[in-house]
Short mmCIF file of C-alpha atoms and ligand atoms in Angstrom, two decimals:
data_model
loop_
_atom_site.label_atom_id
_atom_site.label_comp_id
_atom_site.label_asym_id
_atom_site.label_seq_id
_atom_site.Cartn_x
_atom_site.Cartn_y
_atom_site.Cartn_z
CA MET U 1 -24.35 -13.74 6.32
CA THR U 2 -26.91 -15.36 4.10
CA ALA U 3 -26.87 -15.08 0.37
CA PRO U 4 -30.02 -14.68 -1.62
CA GLY U 5 -30.93 -17.00 -4.43
CA ASN U 6 -29.56 -20.35 -5.25
CA PRO U 7 -28.30 -22.44 -2.34
CA ALA U 8 -25.24 -23.57 -4.28
CA GLU U 9 -24.08 -19.95 -4.29
CA LYS U 10 -24.59 -19.64 -0.59
CA TYR U 11 -22.20 -22.54 -0.20
CA ARG U 12 -19.57 -20.66 -2.12
CA PHE U 13 -18.95 -17.22 -0.60
CA ASN U 14 -21.10 -16.84 2.46
CA SER U 15 -21.00 -20.35 3.78
CA PRO U 16 -20.61 -20.63 7.55
CA MET U 17 -18.10 -23.29 6.64
CA TRP U 18 -15.46 -20.55 6.32
CA ARG U 19 -15.87 -20.19 10.07
CA ASP U 20 -16.50 -23.82 11.02
CA LYS U 21 -15.36 -24.35 14.62
CA GLY U 22 -14.65 -28.06 14.24
CA LEU U 23 -12.46 -27.52 11.19
CA ALA U 24 -10.73 -24.64 12.98
CA ALA U 25 -9.96 -26.87 15.96
CA ARG U 26 -8.37 -29.41 13.61
CA ALA U 27 -6.39 -26.69 11.90
CA LEU U 28 -5.13 -25.53 15.31
CA GLU U 29 -4.08 -29.08 16.14
CA GLU U 30 -2.08 -29.21 12.95
CA MET U 31 -0.60 -25.82 13.79
CA ARG U 32 0.60 -27.09 17.18
CA ALA U 33 2.24 -30.14 15.67
CA LEU U 34 3.92 -28.16 12.90
CA THR U 35 5.12 -25.43 15.26
CA ALA U 36 6.63 -28.03 17.59
CA GLN U 37 8.36 -29.62 14.64
CA VAL U 38 9.79 -26.33 13.34
CA SER U 39 10.76 -24.78 16.66
CA GLY U 40 12.05 -28.12 17.91
CA ARG U 41 14.51 -28.15 15.07
CA THR U 42 15.60 -24.52 15.22
CA GLY U 43 15.25 -24.03 18.98
CA LYS U 44 13.53 -20.70 18.29
CA THR U 45 10.04 -19.24 18.25
CA VAL U 46 8.41 -19.08 14.85
CA ASN U 47 7.72 -15.41 14.10
CA ILE U 48 5.03 -14.87 11.52
CA MET U 49 4.34 -11.36 10.40
CA GLU U 50 0.83 -10.49 9.34
CA VAL U 51 1.53 -7.60 7.01
CA CYS U 52 -2.10 -6.49 6.83
CA GLY U 53 -4.03 -4.74 9.58
CA THR U 54 -7.21 -6.50 8.52
CA HIS U 55 -5.48 -9.77 9.37
CA THR U 56 -4.36 -8.30 12.70
CA MET U 57 -7.96 -7.44 13.52
CA ALA U 58 -9.33 -10.75 12.29
CA ILE U 59 -6.83 -12.67 14.40
CA ALA U 60 -7.49 -10.54 17.48
CA SER U 61 -11.28 -10.35 17.23
CA SER U 62 -11.80 -14.07 16.64
CA GLY U 63 -9.79 -14.81 19.80
CA MET U 64 -7.50 -17.06 17.77
CA ARG U 65 -4.29 -15.62 19.09
CA ARG U 66 -4.88 -17.15 22.51
CA LEU U 67 -5.22 -20.59 20.95
CA PHE U 68 -1.98 -20.42 19.02
CA PRO U 69 0.85 -22.58 20.35
CA PRO U 70 3.39 -20.77 22.53
CA GLY U 71 6.19 -21.41 20.03
CA LEU U 72 4.39 -19.31 17.45
CA LYS U 73 4.42 -15.55 17.64
CA MET U 74 2.45 -13.25 15.37
CA LEU U 75 4.05 -9.89 14.59
CA SER U 76 2.03 -7.02 13.18
CA GLY U 77 3.69 -5.46 10.19
CA PRO U 78 3.43 -2.17 8.33
CA GLY U 79 0.01 -3.14 6.96
CA CYS U 80 -2.22 -0.31 7.94
CA PRO U 81 -1.94 2.81 5.80
CA VAL U 82 -3.11 5.02 8.63
CA CYS U 83 -0.36 3.62 10.86
CA VAL U 84 2.41 4.10 8.31
CA THR U 85 1.48 7.62 7.19
CA SER U 86 4.24 9.84 8.49
CA GLN U 87 3.70 12.66 10.91
CA GLY U 88 4.76 15.11 8.19
CA ASP U 89 2.14 13.74 5.79
CA ILE U 90 -0.58 13.93 8.44
CA ASP U 91 0.44 17.56 9.01
CA SER U 92 -0.03 18.21 5.27
CA VAL U 93 -3.56 16.77 5.38
CA LEU U 94 -4.39 18.94 8.38
CA ALA U 95 -2.93 22.01 6.62
CA LEU U 96 -5.24 21.37 3.66
CA ALA U 97 -8.24 20.92 5.94
CA ALA U 98 -7.48 24.31 7.48
CA LEU U 99 -7.77 26.17 4.15
CA PRO U 100 -11.01 28.16 4.03
CA ASP U 101 -12.16 27.13 0.54
CA VAL U 102 -11.32 23.47 0.93
CA THR U 103 -13.61 20.60 1.77
CA LEU U 104 -11.38 17.76 2.87
CA ALA U 105 -12.88 14.41 1.96
CA THR U 106 -11.51 11.39 3.78
CA PHE U 107 -12.17 7.83 4.83
CA GLY U 108 -13.22 7.71 8.49
CA ASP U 109 -9.96 5.98 9.52
CA MET U 110 -8.07 9.26 9.33
CA LEU U 111 -10.26 11.33 11.64
CA LYS U 112 -8.44 10.77 14.90
CA VAL U 113 -4.80 10.74 13.86
CA LYS U 114 -3.09 13.65 15.55
CA GLY U 115 -0.81 16.09 13.78
CA SER U 116 2.27 17.65 15.35
CA ASN U 117 0.12 20.48 16.70
CA GLY U 118 -1.95 18.01 18.71
CA LEU U 119 -5.03 18.50 16.53
CA ASP U 120 -6.81 15.86 14.48
CA LEU U 121 -9.43 16.16 11.72
CA ASN U 122 -12.19 15.51 14.23
CA SER U 123 -11.22 18.39 16.48
CA MET U 124 -10.63 20.63 13.47
CA ARG U 125 -14.14 19.86 12.34
CA GLU U 126 -15.48 20.92 15.72
CA LYS U 127 -13.59 24.17 15.22
CA GLY U 128 -15.29 24.71 11.88
CA ALA U 129 -13.09 23.02 9.27
CA ASP U 130 -15.09 21.50 6.43
CA ILE U 131 -14.46 17.77 6.59
CA LEU U 132 -16.47 15.24 4.66
CA VAL U 133 -16.26 11.60 5.69
CA VAL U 134 -16.88 9.37 2.71
CA TYR U 135 -17.29 5.68 2.09
CA SER U 136 -15.98 5.96 -1.46
CA PRO U 137 -13.94 8.51 -3.41
CA LEU U 138 -16.97 8.59 -5.72
CA ASP U 139 -18.88 10.27 -2.89
CA ALA U 140 -16.20 12.97 -2.89
CA LEU U 141 -16.59 13.33 -6.67
CA ALA U 142 -20.36 13.64 -6.33
CA PHE U 143 -19.90 16.34 -3.69
CA ALA U 144 -17.47 18.24 -5.93
CA ARG U 145 -19.94 18.03 -8.82
CA SER U 146 -22.77 19.54 -6.81
CA ASN U 147 -20.63 22.13 -4.99
CA PRO U 148 -18.64 23.79 -7.78
CA LEU U 149 -17.54 26.67 -5.52
CA ARG U 150 -15.80 24.40 -3.03
CA GLU U 151 -12.35 22.91 -3.63
CA VAL U 152 -12.74 19.23 -2.77
CA VAL U 153 -9.51 17.50 -1.74
CA PHE U 154 -9.46 13.77 -1.18
CA ALA U 155 -6.99 12.47 1.43
CA GLY U 156 -5.36 9.74 -0.64
CA VAL U 157 -3.97 7.38 1.94
CA GLY U 158 -3.77 3.67 1.25
CA PHE U 159 -1.96 0.81 -0.42
CA GLU U 160 -2.31 -0.88 -3.78
CA THR U 161 -5.89 -1.82 -2.91
CA THR U 162 -6.98 1.80 -2.68
CA ALA U 163 -4.72 3.51 -5.22
CA PRO U 164 -6.51 2.17 -8.35
CA LEU U 165 -9.89 3.42 -7.25
CA ILE U 166 -8.50 6.87 -6.64
CA ALA U 167 -6.91 6.65 -10.10
CA ALA U 168 -10.31 5.70 -11.55
CA SER U 169 -11.93 8.63 -9.73
CA VAL U 170 -9.31 11.04 -11.10
CA LEU U 171 -9.99 9.76 -14.61
CA ARG U 172 -13.72 10.27 -14.09
CA ALA U 173 -13.08 13.81 -12.84
CA ARG U 174 -10.98 14.55 -15.91
CA LYS U 175 -13.61 13.15 -18.23
CA GLU U 176 -16.28 15.27 -16.58
CA LYS U 177 -13.94 18.31 -16.61
CA LEU U 178 -14.43 18.76 -12.86
CA LYS U 179 -12.17 21.66 -11.92
CA ASN U 180 -12.59 21.52 -8.16
CA PHE U 181 -11.42 17.99 -7.36
CA SER U 182 -7.89 17.04 -6.32
CA VAL U 183 -6.08 14.44 -4.25
CA ILE U 184 -3.24 14.64 -1.78
CA ALA U 185 -1.40 11.45 -2.68
CA PHE U 186 0.30 9.48 0.08
CA PHE U 187 -0.07 6.01 -1.36
CA LYS U 188 2.31 3.34 -0.20
CA LEU U 189 3.47 0.14 -1.86
CA VAL U 190 3.70 -3.14 0.01
CA PRO U 191 6.63 -4.93 -1.73
CA PRO U 192 9.15 -2.12 -0.99
CA ALA U 193 8.01 -2.21 2.65
CA LEU U 194 8.77 -5.94 2.79
CA LYS U 195 12.15 -5.30 1.25
CA LEU U 196 12.86 -2.69 3.88
CA LEU U 197 11.85 -5.04 6.71
CA LEU U 198 14.06 -7.79 5.33
CA SER U 199 17.03 -5.50 4.81
CA ASP U 200 17.22 -5.00 8.57
CA PRO U 201 19.80 -7.58 9.63
CA LYS U 202 18.14 -7.82 13.04
CA ASN U 203 14.76 -8.80 11.63
CA ASN U 204 13.44 -12.05 13.02
CA ILE U 205 10.70 -12.78 10.53
CA SER U 206 10.20 -16.47 9.77
CA GLY U 207 7.39 -16.00 7.27
CA PHE U 208 4.87 -13.52 5.87
CA LEU U 209 1.12 -13.78 5.87
CA LEU U 210 0.58 -11.52 2.87
CA PRO U 211 -2.36 -9.13 2.47
CA GLY U 212 -5.18 -10.64 0.42
CA HIS U 213 -6.69 -7.46 -0.96
CA VAL U 214 -3.44 -5.76 -1.89
CA SER U 215 -2.60 -9.01 -3.68
CA ALA U 216 -5.95 -9.06 -5.48
CA ILE U 217 -4.57 -6.00 -7.29
CA ILE U 218 -0.85 -6.75 -7.65
CA GLY U 219 -0.97 -10.54 -7.97
CA VAL U 220 1.73 -13.00 -6.97
CA GLU U 221 4.87 -11.98 -8.89
CA PRO U 222 5.87 -8.85 -6.93
CA TYR U 223 6.54 -11.01 -3.85
CA ARG U 224 8.87 -13.51 -5.51
CA PHE U 225 12.03 -11.74 -4.33
CA VAL U 226 11.04 -12.38 -0.72
CA ALA U 227 11.26 -16.14 -1.24
CA ARG U 228 14.07 -16.14 -3.79
CA VAL U 229 16.44 -13.54 -2.43
CA HIS U 230 15.60 -13.55 1.27
CA LYS U 231 14.51 -17.19 1.55
CA VAL U 232 11.48 -16.21 3.62
CA PRO U 233 8.25 -18.14 2.91
CA CYS U 234 5.11 -16.19 1.97
CA VAL U 235 1.43 -17.07 1.82
CA ILE U 236 -1.19 -14.73 0.39
CA THR U 237 -4.14 -15.24 2.71
CA GLY U 238 -7.86 -14.47 2.85
CA PHE U 239 -9.67 -13.04 5.86
CA GLU U 240 -12.02 -15.75 7.13
CA PRO U 241 -10.81 -17.58 10.24
CA LEU U 242 -10.14 -20.78 8.28
CA ASP U 243 -8.24 -18.82 5.63
CA ILE U 244 -5.95 -17.44 8.32
CA LEU U 245 -5.39 -20.77 10.03
CA ALA U 246 -4.76 -22.48 6.70
CA GLY U 247 -2.41 -19.66 5.64
CA ILE U 248 -0.33 -20.00 8.82
CA ASN U 249 -0.20 -23.77 8.41
CA MET U 250 0.96 -23.39 4.82
CA LEU U 251 3.80 -21.21 6.11
CA LEU U 252 4.66 -23.72 8.82
CA ARG U 253 4.70 -26.55 6.28
CA GLN U 254 7.16 -24.59 4.14
CA LEU U 255 9.32 -23.94 7.20
CA ALA U 256 9.16 -27.60 8.21
CA ARG U 257 10.40 -28.59 4.78
CA GLY U 258 13.03 -25.87 4.73
CA ARG U 259 11.44 -24.26 1.67
CA ALA U 260 10.65 -20.66 0.79
CA GLU U 261 7.98 -20.03 -1.81
CA VAL U 262 5.10 -17.68 -2.49
CA GLU U 263 1.84 -19.57 -2.12
CA ASP U 264 -1.66 -18.27 -2.70
CA GLU U 265 -4.26 -19.51 -0.22
CA TYR U 266 -6.76 -16.84 -1.36
CA TYR U 267 -6.85 -17.86 -5.01
CA ARG U 268 -10.60 -17.37 -5.20
CA ALA U 269 -9.83 -13.64 -5.25
CA VAL U 270 -6.11 -13.38 -6.03
CA LYS U 271 -5.06 -14.26 -9.55
CA LYS U 272 -1.44 -14.68 -10.53
CA ALA U 273 -1.40 -11.44 -12.52
CA GLY U 274 -3.60 -9.55 -10.06
CA ASN U 275 -6.03 -7.13 -11.65
CA PRO U 276 -4.40 -5.86 -14.88
CA THR U 277 -7.06 -3.18 -15.42
CA ALA U 278 -6.37 -1.76 -11.97
CA LEU U 279 -2.61 -1.92 -12.51
CA LYS U 280 -2.99 -0.07 -15.80
CA LEU U 281 -4.99 2.69 -14.15
CA ILE U 282 -2.36 3.06 -11.42
CA ALA U 283 0.41 3.27 -14.03
CA LYS U 284 -1.53 5.85 -16.04
CA VAL U 285 -2.26 8.27 -13.21
CA PHE U 286 0.62 7.68 -10.79
CA ASN U 287 4.39 7.21 -10.77
CA PRO U 288 6.49 5.45 -8.14
CA VAL U 289 7.98 8.06 -5.82
CA GLU U 290 10.01 8.24 -2.65
CA ALA U 291 7.56 8.04 0.25
CA SER U 292 7.83 8.84 3.90
CA TRP U 293 6.91 6.02 6.29
CA ARG U 294 6.10 6.71 9.90
CA ALA U 295 9.08 6.24 12.17
CA ILE U 296 10.89 4.46 9.36
CA GLY U 297 11.72 7.38 7.13
CA ARG U 298 11.90 7.99 3.42
CA VAL U 299 12.11 4.96 1.17
CA LYS U 300 12.85 5.17 -2.56
CA ARG U 301 10.06 4.14 -4.94
CA SER U 302 7.90 2.96 -2.06
CA GLY U 303 4.95 5.20 -2.79
CA LEU U 304 2.83 6.65 -5.57
CA GLY U 305 2.63 10.28 -6.66
CA PHE U 306 0.92 11.88 -9.64
CA SER U 307 2.43 11.35 -13.08
CA PRO U 308 3.17 14.58 -15.01
CA GLU U 309 0.04 14.11 -17.13
CA PHE U 310 -2.17 14.25 -14.03
CA ALA U 311 -0.16 16.78 -12.00
CA GLY U 312 -3.16 19.13 -12.15
CA PHE U 313 -4.96 16.84 -9.72
CA ASP U 314 -2.16 16.99 -7.16
CA ALA U 315 -3.51 18.91 -4.17
CA ALA U 316 -0.02 19.42 -2.71
CA ARG U 317 0.91 21.29 -5.87
CA ARG U 318 -2.37 23.09 -6.31
CA PHE U 319 -2.36 24.45 -2.76
CA LYS U 320 1.44 24.71 -2.44
CA ILE U 321 1.65 22.41 0.57
CA ALA U 322 5.32 21.93 1.37
CA TYR U 323 6.28 18.66 2.99
CA ARG U 324 7.99 18.98 6.31
CA GLU U 325 9.48 16.11 8.25
CA ALA U 326 8.05 16.05 11.79
CA PRO U 327 9.01 13.98 14.82
CA GLU U 328 6.83 11.16 16.10
CA PRO U 329 5.04 11.60 19.42
CA ARG U 330 7.43 11.17 22.33
CA GLY U 331 7.70 7.66 23.72
CA CYS U 332 5.58 6.07 20.96
CA LEU U 333 6.97 2.74 19.76
CA CYS U 334 4.88 2.54 16.59
CA GLY U 335 7.98 2.41 14.40
CA ALA U 336 9.45 -0.61 16.19
CA ILE U 337 6.05 -2.29 16.16
CA LEU U 338 5.61 -1.73 12.42
CA MET U 339 9.05 -3.24 11.85
CA GLY U 340 8.18 -6.31 13.92
CA ARG U 341 10.79 -5.53 16.57
CA SER U 342 8.37 -4.80 19.40
CA GLN U 343 4.86 -5.68 20.47
CA PRO U 344 2.35 -3.20 21.89
CA PRO U 345 2.88 -4.02 25.60
CA ASP U 346 6.58 -3.23 25.08
CA CYS U 347 5.54 0.41 24.80
CA ARG U 348 5.64 2.23 28.11
CA LEU U 349 2.61 4.29 27.12
CA PHE U 350 0.47 1.28 26.17
CA ALA U 351 -2.87 1.19 28.01
CA LYS U 352 -1.61 3.98 30.29
CA ALA U 353 -1.05 7.30 28.55
CA CYS U 354 -2.19 5.73 25.28
CA THR U 355 -5.65 4.18 24.88
CA PRO U 356 -8.12 4.20 21.97
CA SER U 357 -10.08 7.07 23.51
CA SER U 358 -6.92 9.09 24.02
CA ALA U 359 -4.40 7.73 21.56
CA VAL U 360 -0.83 8.93 21.33
CA GLY U 361 0.22 7.09 18.18
CA PRO U 362 -1.62 5.90 15.08
CA CYS U 363 -1.24 2.20 15.96
CA MET U 364 -3.76 2.93 18.70
CA VAL U 365 -5.89 5.29 16.61
CA SER U 366 -6.48 3.13 13.60
CA SER U 367 -9.11 0.47 14.04
CA GLU U 368 -6.69 -1.85 12.29
CA GLY U 369 -3.68 -0.82 14.31
CA ALA U 370 -1.68 -3.34 16.31
CA CYS U 371 -2.01 -1.41 19.58
CA ALA U 372 -5.77 -0.97 19.19
CA ALA U 373 -6.25 -4.68 18.47
CA TRP U 374 -4.11 -5.65 21.44
CA PHE U 375 -5.88 -3.16 23.71
CA LYS U 376 -9.34 -4.33 22.72
CA TYR U 377 -8.80 -8.08 22.58
CA GLY U 378 -5.62 -8.77 24.53
CA GLY U 379 -2.49 -10.47 23.29
CA MET K 1 -8.63 0.33 5.20
CA CYS K 2 -8.33 -2.31 2.48
CA LEU K 3 -11.41 -3.98 3.80
CA ALA K 4 -13.26 -5.55 0.90
CA VAL K 5 -16.44 -7.57 0.97
CA PRO K 6 -18.02 -10.02 -1.47
CA GLY K 7 -21.32 -9.19 -3.13
CA LYS K 8 -23.36 -10.36 -6.08
CA ILE K 9 -24.12 -8.24 -9.13
CA THR K 10 -27.89 -8.12 -9.54
CA ALA K 11 -28.13 -5.49 -12.29
CA LEU K 12 -25.89 -3.52 -14.62
CA GLU K 13 -26.20 0.16 -15.40
CA LYS K 14 -23.54 1.81 -17.59
CA GLY K 15 -20.20 1.33 -15.81
CA ASN K 16 -21.93 0.73 -12.52
CA ALA K 17 -23.51 -2.33 -11.02
CA GLU K 18 -26.12 -2.92 -8.41
CA VAL K 19 -24.48 -5.25 -5.93
CA ASP K 20 -26.28 -7.25 -3.29
CA PHE K 21 -24.39 -7.69 -0.02
CA SER K 22 -26.47 -10.22 1.84
CA GLY K 23 -29.64 -8.25 1.26
CA VAL K 24 -28.21 -4.72 1.32
CA LYS K 25 -27.97 -3.25 -2.18
CA ARG K 26 -25.50 -0.65 -3.29
CA SER K 27 -24.32 0.90 -6.50
CA VAL K 28 -20.75 -0.13 -7.25
CA SER K 29 -18.36 1.08 -9.94
CA LEU K 30 -17.09 -1.50 -12.42
CA ASP K 31 -14.20 0.68 -13.67
CA LEU K 32 -11.70 -1.87 -12.37
CA VAL K 33 -13.51 -5.04 -13.47
CA PRO K 34 -15.14 -4.01 -16.75
CA SER K 35 -15.82 -7.60 -17.76
CA ALA K 36 -18.12 -8.31 -14.79
CA LYS K 37 -21.59 -9.55 -15.67
CA LYS K 38 -24.91 -9.86 -13.95
CA GLY K 39 -24.79 -12.82 -11.54
CA ASP K 40 -21.04 -12.54 -10.94
CA TYR K 41 -19.62 -12.23 -7.45
CA VAL K 42 -17.23 -9.35 -6.93
CA LEU K 43 -15.00 -8.18 -4.14
CA VAL K 44 -15.94 -4.58 -3.31
CA HIS K 45 -13.68 -1.98 -1.70
CA ALA K 46 -14.84 1.60 -1.10
CA GLY K 47 -17.47 1.63 -3.81
CA PHE K 48 -15.44 -0.16 -6.47
CA ALA K 49 -15.40 -3.81 -7.47
CA ILE K 50 -11.70 -4.66 -7.32
CA GLN K 51 -11.79 -8.29 -8.44
CA LEU K 52 -14.11 -11.01 -9.68
CA LEU K 53 -14.51 -13.86 -7.25
CA ASP K 54 -14.20 -17.30 -8.72
CA SER K 55 -16.97 -19.58 -7.46
CA GLU K 56 -15.22 -22.76 -8.52
CA ASP K 57 -12.06 -21.71 -6.69
CA ALA K 58 -14.07 -20.88 -3.58
CA ARG K 59 -15.77 -24.24 -3.72
CA GLU K 60 -12.42 -25.94 -4.13
CA THR K 61 -10.91 -24.06 -1.17
CA LEU K 62 -13.79 -25.14 1.06
CA LYS K 63 -13.47 -28.70 -0.18
CA LEU K 64 -9.76 -28.67 0.61
CA PHE K 65 -10.35 -27.34 4.13
CA LYS K 66 -12.82 -30.16 4.62
CA GLU K 67 -10.50 -32.78 3.23
CA ILE K 68 -7.54 -31.67 5.32
CA TYR K 69 -9.32 -31.02 8.58
CA ASP K 70 -12.43 -33.17 8.55
CA ARG K 71 -10.86 -36.60 8.72
CA SER K 72 -12.82 -37.70 11.77
CA ARG K 73 -16.34 -37.08 10.43
S1 LIG F 401 -4.98 -1.00 4.92
FE1 LIG F 401 -5.17 -2.74 3.79
S2 LIG F 401 -3.33 -3.82 3.93
FE2 LIG F 401 -3.52 -2.38 5.48
S3 LIG F 401 -4.25 -3.10 7.19
FE3 LIG F 401 -5.87 -2.25 6.26
S4 LIG F 401 -6.55 -3.81 5.01
FE4 LIG F 401 -4.63 -4.46 5.50
S1 LIG F 402 0.75 2.20 22.64
FE1 LIG F 402 0.38 4.17 21.71
S2 LIG F 402 2.24 5.25 21.96
FE2 LIG F 402 2.73 3.12 22.27
S3 LIG F 402 3.30 2.36 20.28
FE3 LIG F 402 1.16 2.01 20.47
S4 LIG F 402 0.25 3.78 19.54
FE4 LIG F 402 2.35 4.30 19.94
#
């Protein structure tokens, strides 16, 4: 990437230095030494969970994983909204897409996730369902504006990064008095997911590499309990190779010193208080609700649903979509993978019955899924 | 899905900004970072700026990487 204009600016955000091979090699050296120190003392592997699928992909695609020391294991966590959306919620999205007056607007990530009936949005589209793939919820708004006879429903899947922009879109729709725009809200919250992971007595998580863009919204405070109560170190990390290496080393340094804190490696984008405007918009439009996580089940206050003031924008209500729990595909280990208990090759279907072109579970469907990353780039 | 990329605001138009991503320009909503100005760098996710990027902090991070890992040069 090259930035236009002043060379000093180029140095700041688009500098190749974020990917400097020499610096990365040094960082890896430090990682080896620190890992040996920590695992030497405890006699165990260091298990670091990357909560965010974008980290999973960055680690896999840069080939870094192969260079990590053997005493260090990266676990993929519940950090991809497509992967954690429950089968029942996917079925609700598909039910909406099947309604004749509805145009279902969605991010591309959702197209290939199969519902209980074996169909996905892609195949429904081939059969005539009206599905609009958008880059931004604003594209869905624009479509609703120019097609007043269609009911436009946005598939609201995502974490704290995505929820505020859907909230902003809903506010715009209200301001414009758009009557044909609604959202099916399946937003999930990251801190309750961490709490759930840590409440499993069998969890073997030594530290968390925390999602940079979720944290750009929520800030640093919501993670404090992880360090304070559970004594597990955390580092909020950016997405460039050096960010990731530095983030892991910061975790290892905490482990070496026997400390547990929340550190912010990505402070160029993540402020202590996050983005207060975004948080206000979330609080205005949504309320914390019980949400259903794939293969994990329903977790109190772990998701966002519409607040009473905005209930008119709730597509589930508008189209009377009843939630039904549905079983996961047979044999799929996604749940154990999301909880950090298994890795993709542990799944009997991995690379056999389940591949990206014919995926059984969402961890293989989503471009940020652990199984897809492992399949494409190896372990 | 929470992919977000840095870009530079090159013009402002009522609530929206024109943002330059390494030569590709797009209109981006500033609903979530209303204080952003022309010339600022923002992190953009799905058509919305979600946070201002701090140039000084970025420079400092790079400097730190260099200090920690560049001892030999
Ligand atoms: S959805 Fe967001 S938090 Fe999750 S994997 Fe993608 S980028 Fe990371
Ligand atoms: S390989 Fe396929 S079936 Fe197995 S856990 Fe991954 S997504 Fe699920």
